[in-house]
mmCIF file of C-alpha atoms in Angstrom:
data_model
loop_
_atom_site.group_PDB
_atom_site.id
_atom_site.type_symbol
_atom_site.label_atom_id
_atom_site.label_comp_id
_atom_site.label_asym_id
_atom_site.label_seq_id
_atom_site.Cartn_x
_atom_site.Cartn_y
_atom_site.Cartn_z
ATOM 1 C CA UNK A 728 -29.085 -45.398 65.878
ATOM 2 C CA UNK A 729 -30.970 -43.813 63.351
ATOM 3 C CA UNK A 730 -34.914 -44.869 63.902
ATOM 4 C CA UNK A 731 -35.242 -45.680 60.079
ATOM 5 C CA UNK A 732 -32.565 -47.126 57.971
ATOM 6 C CA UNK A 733 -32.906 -47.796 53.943
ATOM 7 C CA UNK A 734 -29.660 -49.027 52.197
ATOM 8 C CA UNK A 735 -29.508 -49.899 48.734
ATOM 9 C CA UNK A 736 -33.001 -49.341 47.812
ATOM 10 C CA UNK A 737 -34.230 -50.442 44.210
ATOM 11 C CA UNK A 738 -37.590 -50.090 43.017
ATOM 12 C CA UNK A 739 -38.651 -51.667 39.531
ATOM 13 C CA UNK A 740 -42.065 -50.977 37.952
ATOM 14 C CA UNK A 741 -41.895 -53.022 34.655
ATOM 15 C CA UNK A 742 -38.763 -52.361 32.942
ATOM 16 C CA UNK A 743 -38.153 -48.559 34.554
ATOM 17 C CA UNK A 744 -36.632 -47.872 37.513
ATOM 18 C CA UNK A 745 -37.960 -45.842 39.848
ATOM 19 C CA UNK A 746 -35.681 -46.173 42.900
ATOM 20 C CA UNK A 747 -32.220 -46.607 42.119
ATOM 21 C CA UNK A 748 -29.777 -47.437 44.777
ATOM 22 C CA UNK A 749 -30.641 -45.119 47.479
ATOM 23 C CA UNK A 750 -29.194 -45.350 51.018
ATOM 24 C CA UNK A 751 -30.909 -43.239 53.610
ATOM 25 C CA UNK A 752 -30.940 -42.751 57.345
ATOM 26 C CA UNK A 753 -33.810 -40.967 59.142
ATOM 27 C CA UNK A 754 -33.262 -40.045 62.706
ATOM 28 C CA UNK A 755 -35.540 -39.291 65.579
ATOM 29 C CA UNK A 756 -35.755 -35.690 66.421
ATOM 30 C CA UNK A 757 -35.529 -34.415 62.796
ATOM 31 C CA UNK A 758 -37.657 -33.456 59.995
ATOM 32 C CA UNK A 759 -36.397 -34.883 56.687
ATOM 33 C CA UNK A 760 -37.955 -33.437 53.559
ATOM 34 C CA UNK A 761 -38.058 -35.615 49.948
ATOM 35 C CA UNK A 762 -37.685 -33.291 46.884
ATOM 36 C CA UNK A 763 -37.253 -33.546 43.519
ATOM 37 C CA UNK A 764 -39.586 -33.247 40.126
ATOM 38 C CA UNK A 765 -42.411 -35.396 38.913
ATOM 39 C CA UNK A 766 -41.505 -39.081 39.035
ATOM 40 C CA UNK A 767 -38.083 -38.261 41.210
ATOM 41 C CA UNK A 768 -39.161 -42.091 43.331
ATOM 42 C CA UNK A 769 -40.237 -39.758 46.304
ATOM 43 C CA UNK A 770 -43.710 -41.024 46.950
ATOM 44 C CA UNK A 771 -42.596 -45.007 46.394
ATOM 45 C CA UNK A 772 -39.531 -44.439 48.847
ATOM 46 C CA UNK A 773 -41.730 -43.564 50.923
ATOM 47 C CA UNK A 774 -43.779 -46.463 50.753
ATOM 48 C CA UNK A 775 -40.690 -48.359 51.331
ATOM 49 C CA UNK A 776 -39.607 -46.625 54.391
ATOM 50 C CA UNK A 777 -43.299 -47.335 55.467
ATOM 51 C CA UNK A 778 -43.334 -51.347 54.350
ATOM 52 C CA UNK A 779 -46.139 -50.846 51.910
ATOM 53 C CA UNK A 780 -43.957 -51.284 48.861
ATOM 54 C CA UNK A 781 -41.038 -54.488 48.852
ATOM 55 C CA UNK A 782 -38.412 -53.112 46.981
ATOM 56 C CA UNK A 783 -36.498 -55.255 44.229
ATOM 57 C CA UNK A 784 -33.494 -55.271 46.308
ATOM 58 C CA UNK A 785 -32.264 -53.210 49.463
ATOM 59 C CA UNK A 786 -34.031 -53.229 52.737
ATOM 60 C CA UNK A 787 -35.549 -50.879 55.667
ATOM 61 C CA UNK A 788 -35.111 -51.304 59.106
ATOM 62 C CA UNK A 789 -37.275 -49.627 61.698
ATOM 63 C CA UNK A 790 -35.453 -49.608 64.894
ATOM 64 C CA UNK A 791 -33.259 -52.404 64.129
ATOM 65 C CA UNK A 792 -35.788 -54.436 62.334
ATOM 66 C CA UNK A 793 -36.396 -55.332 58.773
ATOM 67 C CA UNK A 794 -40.095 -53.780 58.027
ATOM 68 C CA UNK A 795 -40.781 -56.703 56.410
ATOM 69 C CA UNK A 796 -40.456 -58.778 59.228
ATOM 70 C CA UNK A 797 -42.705 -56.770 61.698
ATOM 71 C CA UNK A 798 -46.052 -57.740 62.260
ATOM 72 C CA UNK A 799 -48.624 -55.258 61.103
ATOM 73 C CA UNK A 800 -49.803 -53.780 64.476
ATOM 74 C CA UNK A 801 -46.212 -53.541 65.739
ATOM 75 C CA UNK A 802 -45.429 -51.755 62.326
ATOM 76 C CA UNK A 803 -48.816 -49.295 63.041
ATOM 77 C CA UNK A 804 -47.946 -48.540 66.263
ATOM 78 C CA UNK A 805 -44.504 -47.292 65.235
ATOM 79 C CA UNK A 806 -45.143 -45.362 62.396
ATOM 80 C CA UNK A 807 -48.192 -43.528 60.504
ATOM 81 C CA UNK A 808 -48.697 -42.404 56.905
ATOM 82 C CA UNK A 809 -50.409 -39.789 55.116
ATOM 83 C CA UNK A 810 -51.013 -40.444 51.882
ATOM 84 C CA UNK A 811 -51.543 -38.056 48.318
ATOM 85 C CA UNK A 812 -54.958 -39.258 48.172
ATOM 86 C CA UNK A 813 -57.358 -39.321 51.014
ATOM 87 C CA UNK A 814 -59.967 -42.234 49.803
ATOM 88 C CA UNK A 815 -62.405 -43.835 51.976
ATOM 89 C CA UNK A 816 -65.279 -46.794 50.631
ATOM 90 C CA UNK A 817 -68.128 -45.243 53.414
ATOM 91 C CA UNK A 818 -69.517 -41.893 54.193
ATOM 92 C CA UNK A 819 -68.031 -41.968 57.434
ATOM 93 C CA UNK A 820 -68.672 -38.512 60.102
ATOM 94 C CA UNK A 821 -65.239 -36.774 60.140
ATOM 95 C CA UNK A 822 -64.762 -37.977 63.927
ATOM 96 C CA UNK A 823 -65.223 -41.431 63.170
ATOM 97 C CA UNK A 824 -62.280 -41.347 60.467
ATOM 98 C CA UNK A 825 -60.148 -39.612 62.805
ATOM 99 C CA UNK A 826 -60.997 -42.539 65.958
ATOM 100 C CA UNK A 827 -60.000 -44.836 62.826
ATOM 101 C CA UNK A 828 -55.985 -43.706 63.616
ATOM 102 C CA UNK A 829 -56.650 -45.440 67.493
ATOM 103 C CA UNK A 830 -56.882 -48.710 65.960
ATOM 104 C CA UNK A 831 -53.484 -49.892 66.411
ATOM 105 C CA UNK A 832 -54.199 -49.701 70.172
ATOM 106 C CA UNK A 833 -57.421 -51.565 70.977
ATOM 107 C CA UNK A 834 -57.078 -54.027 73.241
ATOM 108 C CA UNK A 835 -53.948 -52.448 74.874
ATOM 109 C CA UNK A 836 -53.557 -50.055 77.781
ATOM 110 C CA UNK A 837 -53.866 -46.979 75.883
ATOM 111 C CA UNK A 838 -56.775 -47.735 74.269
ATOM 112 C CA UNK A 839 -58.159 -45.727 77.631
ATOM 113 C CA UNK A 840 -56.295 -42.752 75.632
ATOM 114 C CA UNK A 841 -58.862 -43.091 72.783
ATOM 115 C CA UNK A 842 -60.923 -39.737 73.233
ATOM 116 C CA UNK A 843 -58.268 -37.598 74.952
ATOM 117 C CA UNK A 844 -56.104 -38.323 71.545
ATOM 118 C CA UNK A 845 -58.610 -37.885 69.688
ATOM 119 C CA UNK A 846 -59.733 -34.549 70.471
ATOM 120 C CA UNK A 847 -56.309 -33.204 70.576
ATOM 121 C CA UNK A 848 -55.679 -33.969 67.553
ATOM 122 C CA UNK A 849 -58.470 -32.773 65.677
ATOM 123 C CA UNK A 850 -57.791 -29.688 67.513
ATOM 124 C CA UNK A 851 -54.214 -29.480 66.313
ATOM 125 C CA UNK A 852 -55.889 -30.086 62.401
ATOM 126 C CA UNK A 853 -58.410 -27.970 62.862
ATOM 127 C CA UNK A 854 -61.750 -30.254 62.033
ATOM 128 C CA UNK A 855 -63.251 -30.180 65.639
ATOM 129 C CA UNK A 856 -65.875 -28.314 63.969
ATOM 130 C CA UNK A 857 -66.266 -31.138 61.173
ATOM 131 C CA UNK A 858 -66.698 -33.417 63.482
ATOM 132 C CA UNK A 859 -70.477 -34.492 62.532
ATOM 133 C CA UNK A 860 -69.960 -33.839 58.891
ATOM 134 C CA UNK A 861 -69.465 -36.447 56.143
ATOM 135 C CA UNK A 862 -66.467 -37.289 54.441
ATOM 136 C CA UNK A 863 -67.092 -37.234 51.156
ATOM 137 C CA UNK A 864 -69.005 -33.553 51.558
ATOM 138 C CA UNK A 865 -65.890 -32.265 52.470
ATOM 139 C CA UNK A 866 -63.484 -29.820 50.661
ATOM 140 C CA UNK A 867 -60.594 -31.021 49.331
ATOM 141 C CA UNK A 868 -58.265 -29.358 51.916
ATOM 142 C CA UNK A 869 -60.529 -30.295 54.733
ATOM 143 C CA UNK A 870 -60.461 -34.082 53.471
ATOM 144 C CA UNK A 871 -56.560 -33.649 53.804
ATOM 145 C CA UNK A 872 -56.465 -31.944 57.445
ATOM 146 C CA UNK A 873 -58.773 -35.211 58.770
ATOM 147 C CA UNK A 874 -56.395 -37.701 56.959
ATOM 148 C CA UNK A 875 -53.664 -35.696 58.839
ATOM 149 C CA UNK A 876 -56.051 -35.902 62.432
ATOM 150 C CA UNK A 877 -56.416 -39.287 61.941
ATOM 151 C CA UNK A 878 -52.543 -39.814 61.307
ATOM 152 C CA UNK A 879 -51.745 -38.067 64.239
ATOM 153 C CA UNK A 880 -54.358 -40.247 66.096
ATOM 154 C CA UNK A 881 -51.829 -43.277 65.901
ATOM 155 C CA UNK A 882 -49.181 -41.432 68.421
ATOM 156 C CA UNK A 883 -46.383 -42.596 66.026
ATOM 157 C CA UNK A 884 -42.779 -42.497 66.595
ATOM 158 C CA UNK A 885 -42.193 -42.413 63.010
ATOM 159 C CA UNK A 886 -44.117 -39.881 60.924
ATOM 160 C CA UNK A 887 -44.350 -39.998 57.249
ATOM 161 C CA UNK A 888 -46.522 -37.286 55.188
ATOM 162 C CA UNK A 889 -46.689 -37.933 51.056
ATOM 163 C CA UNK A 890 -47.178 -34.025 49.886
ATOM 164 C CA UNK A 891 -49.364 -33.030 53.081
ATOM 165 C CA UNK A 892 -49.587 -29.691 51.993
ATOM 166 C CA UNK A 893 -50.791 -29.652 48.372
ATOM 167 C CA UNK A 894 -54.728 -29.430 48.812
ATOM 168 C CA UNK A 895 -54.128 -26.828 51.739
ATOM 169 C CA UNK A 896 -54.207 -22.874 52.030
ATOM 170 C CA UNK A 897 -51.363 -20.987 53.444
ATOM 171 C CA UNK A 898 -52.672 -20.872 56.868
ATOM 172 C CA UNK A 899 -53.171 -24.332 57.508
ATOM 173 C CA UNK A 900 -49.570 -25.315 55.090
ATOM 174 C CA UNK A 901 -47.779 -23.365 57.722
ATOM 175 C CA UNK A 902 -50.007 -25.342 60.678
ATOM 176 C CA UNK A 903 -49.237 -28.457 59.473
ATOM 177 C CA UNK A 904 -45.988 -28.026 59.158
ATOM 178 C CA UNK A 905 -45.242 -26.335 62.735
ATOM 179 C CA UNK A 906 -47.311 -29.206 63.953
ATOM 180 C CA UNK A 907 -44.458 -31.769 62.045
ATOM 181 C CA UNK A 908 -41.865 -29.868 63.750
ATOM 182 C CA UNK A 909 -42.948 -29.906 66.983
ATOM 183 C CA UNK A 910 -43.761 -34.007 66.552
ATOM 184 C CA UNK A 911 -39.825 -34.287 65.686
ATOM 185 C CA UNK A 912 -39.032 -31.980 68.876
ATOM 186 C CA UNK A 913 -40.863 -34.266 71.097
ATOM 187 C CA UNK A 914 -38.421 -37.094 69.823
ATOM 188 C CA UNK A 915 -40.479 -38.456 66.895
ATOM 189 C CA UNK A 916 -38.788 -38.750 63.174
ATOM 190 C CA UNK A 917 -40.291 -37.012 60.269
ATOM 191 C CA UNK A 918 -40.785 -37.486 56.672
ATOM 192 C CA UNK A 919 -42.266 -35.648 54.425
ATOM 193 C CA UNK A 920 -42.736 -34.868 50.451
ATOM 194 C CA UNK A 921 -42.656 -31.861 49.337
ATOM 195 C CA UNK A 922 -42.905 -29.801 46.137
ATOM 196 C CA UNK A 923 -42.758 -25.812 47.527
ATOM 197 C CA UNK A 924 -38.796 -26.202 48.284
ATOM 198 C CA UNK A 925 -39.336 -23.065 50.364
ATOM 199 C CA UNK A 926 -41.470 -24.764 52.849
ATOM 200 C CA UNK A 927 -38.965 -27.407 52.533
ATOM 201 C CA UNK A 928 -35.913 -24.909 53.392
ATOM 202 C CA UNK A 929 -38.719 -23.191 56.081
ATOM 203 C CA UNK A 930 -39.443 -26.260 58.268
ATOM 204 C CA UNK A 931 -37.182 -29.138 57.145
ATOM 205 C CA UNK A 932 -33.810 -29.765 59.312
ATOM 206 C CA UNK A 933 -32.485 -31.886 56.395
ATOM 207 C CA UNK A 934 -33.888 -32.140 53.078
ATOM 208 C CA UNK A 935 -32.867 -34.998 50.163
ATOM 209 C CA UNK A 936 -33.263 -34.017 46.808
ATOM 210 C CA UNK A 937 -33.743 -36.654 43.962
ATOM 211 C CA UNK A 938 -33.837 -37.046 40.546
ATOM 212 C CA UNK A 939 -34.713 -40.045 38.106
ATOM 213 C CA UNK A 940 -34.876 -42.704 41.591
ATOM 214 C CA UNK A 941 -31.581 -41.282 42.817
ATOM 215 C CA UNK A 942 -29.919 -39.121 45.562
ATOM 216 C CA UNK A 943 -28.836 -35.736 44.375
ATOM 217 C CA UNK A 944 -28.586 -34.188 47.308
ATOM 218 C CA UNK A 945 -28.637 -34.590 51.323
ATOM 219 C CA UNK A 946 -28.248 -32.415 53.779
ATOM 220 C CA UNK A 947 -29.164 -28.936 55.647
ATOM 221 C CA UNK A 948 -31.073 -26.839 53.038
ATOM 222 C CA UNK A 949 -28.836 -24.020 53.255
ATOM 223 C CA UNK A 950 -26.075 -26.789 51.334
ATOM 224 C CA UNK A 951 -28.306 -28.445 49.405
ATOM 225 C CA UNK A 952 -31.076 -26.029 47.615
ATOM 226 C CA UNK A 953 -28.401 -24.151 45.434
ATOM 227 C CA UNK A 954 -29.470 -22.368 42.070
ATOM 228 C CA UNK A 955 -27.098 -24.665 40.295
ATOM 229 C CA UNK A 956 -28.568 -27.804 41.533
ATOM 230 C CA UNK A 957 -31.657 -27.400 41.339
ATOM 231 C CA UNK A 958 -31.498 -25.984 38.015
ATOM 232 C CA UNK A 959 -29.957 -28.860 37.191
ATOM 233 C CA UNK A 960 -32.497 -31.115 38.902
ATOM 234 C CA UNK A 961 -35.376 -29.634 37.873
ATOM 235 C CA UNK A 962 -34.619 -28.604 34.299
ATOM 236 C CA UNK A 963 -35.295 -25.220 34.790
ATOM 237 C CA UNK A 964 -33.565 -21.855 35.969
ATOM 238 C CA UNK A 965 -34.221 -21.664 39.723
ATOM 239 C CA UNK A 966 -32.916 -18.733 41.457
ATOM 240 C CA UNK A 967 -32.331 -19.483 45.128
ATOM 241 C CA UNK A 968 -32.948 -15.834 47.624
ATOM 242 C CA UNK A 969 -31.235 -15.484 50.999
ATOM 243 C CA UNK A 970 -33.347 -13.045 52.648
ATOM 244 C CA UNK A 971 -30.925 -10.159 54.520
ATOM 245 C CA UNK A 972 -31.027 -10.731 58.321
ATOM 246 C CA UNK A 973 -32.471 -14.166 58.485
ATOM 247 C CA UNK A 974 -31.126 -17.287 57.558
ATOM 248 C CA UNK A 975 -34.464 -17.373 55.452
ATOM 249 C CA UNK A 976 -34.538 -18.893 52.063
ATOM 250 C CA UNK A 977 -36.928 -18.820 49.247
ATOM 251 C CA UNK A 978 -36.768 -20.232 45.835
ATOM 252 C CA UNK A 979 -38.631 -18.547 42.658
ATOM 253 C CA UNK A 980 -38.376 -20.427 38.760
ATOM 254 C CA UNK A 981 -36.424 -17.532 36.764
ATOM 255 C CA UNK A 982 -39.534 -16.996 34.587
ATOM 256 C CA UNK A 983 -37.713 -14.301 32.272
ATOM 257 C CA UNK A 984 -35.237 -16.568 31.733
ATOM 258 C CA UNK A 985 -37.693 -19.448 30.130
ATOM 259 C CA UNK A 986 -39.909 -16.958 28.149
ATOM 260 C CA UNK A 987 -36.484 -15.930 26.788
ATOM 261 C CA UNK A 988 -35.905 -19.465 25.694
ATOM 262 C CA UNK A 989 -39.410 -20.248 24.184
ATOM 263 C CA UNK A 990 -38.867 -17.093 21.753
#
């Protein structure tokens, strides 16, 4: 059974549609990238998959269960999400935001857990030496690896990361990312929006590419990140590299090609 299940998926926002009609399943064990261009529907299907946005029609089950019918701690303690924006009201030290991801679990038998987790994880983000700083005095990539502490703080069996990468340098891109994988190794399922399709093709075991709220695309990147597609996708000439003894990949925008057609 696949631990998150979206079928027929529509998303309306006044009178355009931003999610068309998409059927998805996400399975434990994998990493699942969302790609496509600017205002694709990634980042609202993946509020759907999470519960935080109803869809006009369609529905997502999490382990059998409608999303909307879960209560919100059963929904927290099964799945965590990153968000784009990392936004919080109070100048809160950088440990305290992190201990924020253990809330799900007060009151249970893991709450005991609290500090181990916690420690580990901002280990694995690399903000143990934040810990006493401020939020808001933090860069913006060091804002993003405490959001991504405190995400891993919820032990979730779902993971789901909105563009995770794009305030972060290559170092801690690559971290991150290794970090995902090994989350979907220990039997957890992965989301996560991307825009570098060659991080995508690096780390993801499946990848979906959409355009205009609709499925373009699903499957290993090898099948799915071809020049033609994603030229066609994207608008623009994309040449796709397989790099000689490794089942590598890396895509590059044809530059010459679209100062040719600018002339």
């Amino acid at each position: 059974m696949s631990a998150l299940r979206a079928r027929g998926v529509r998303v309306r926002y006044g009178t355009r549609v931003v999610v068309d009609g998409v059927d998805l399943d996400v399975h434990a064990g994998q990493v699942l990238a969302l790609l496509g261009p600017n205002g694709a529907g990634k980042s609202t299907l993946l509020g759907v998959l999470a519960g935080d946005v109803v869809p006009e029609a369609g529905a997502v089950e999490l382990d059998g269960v409608d999303v909307r019918a879960m209560r919100l701690d059963d929904l927290a303690r099964r799945r965590a999400v990153l968000l784009q924006e990392n936004r919080l009201s109070f100048p809160f030290d950088v440990v305290d935001v992190v201990r924020m991801g253990r809330s799900p679990w007060r009151g249970t038998e893991r709450e005991d857990d609290d500090e181990r987790v916690v420690e580990a994880v901002m280990r694995t983000a690399d903000v143990t030496h934040l810990a006493e700083r401020r939020y808001p005095t933090l860069s913006g990539g060091e804002k993003a690896r405490t959001s991504f502490a405190r995400t891993l703080a919820q032990e979730p069996v779902v993971l789901l990361l909105d563009e995770p990468t794009a305030a972060l340098d290559i170092r801690h891109q690559e971290s991150l990312l290794s970090e995902a994988v090994r989350w979907a190794r220990d039997g957890a399922a992965v989301v996560v929006v991307l825009h570098d399709l060659t991080l995508a093709a690096a780390y993801a075991d499946r990848v979906v590419l959409l355009a205009e709220g609709r499925v373009r695309g699903d499957g290993p990147p090898h099948d799915v990140l071809t020049s033609e597609l994603l030229s066609d996708v994207y608008r623009h000439p994309i040449e796709v590299v397989h790099r000689p003894g490794s089942d590598e990949i890396v895509v590059l925008p044809v530059r010459a090609a679209a100062l040719e057609t600018t002339r």
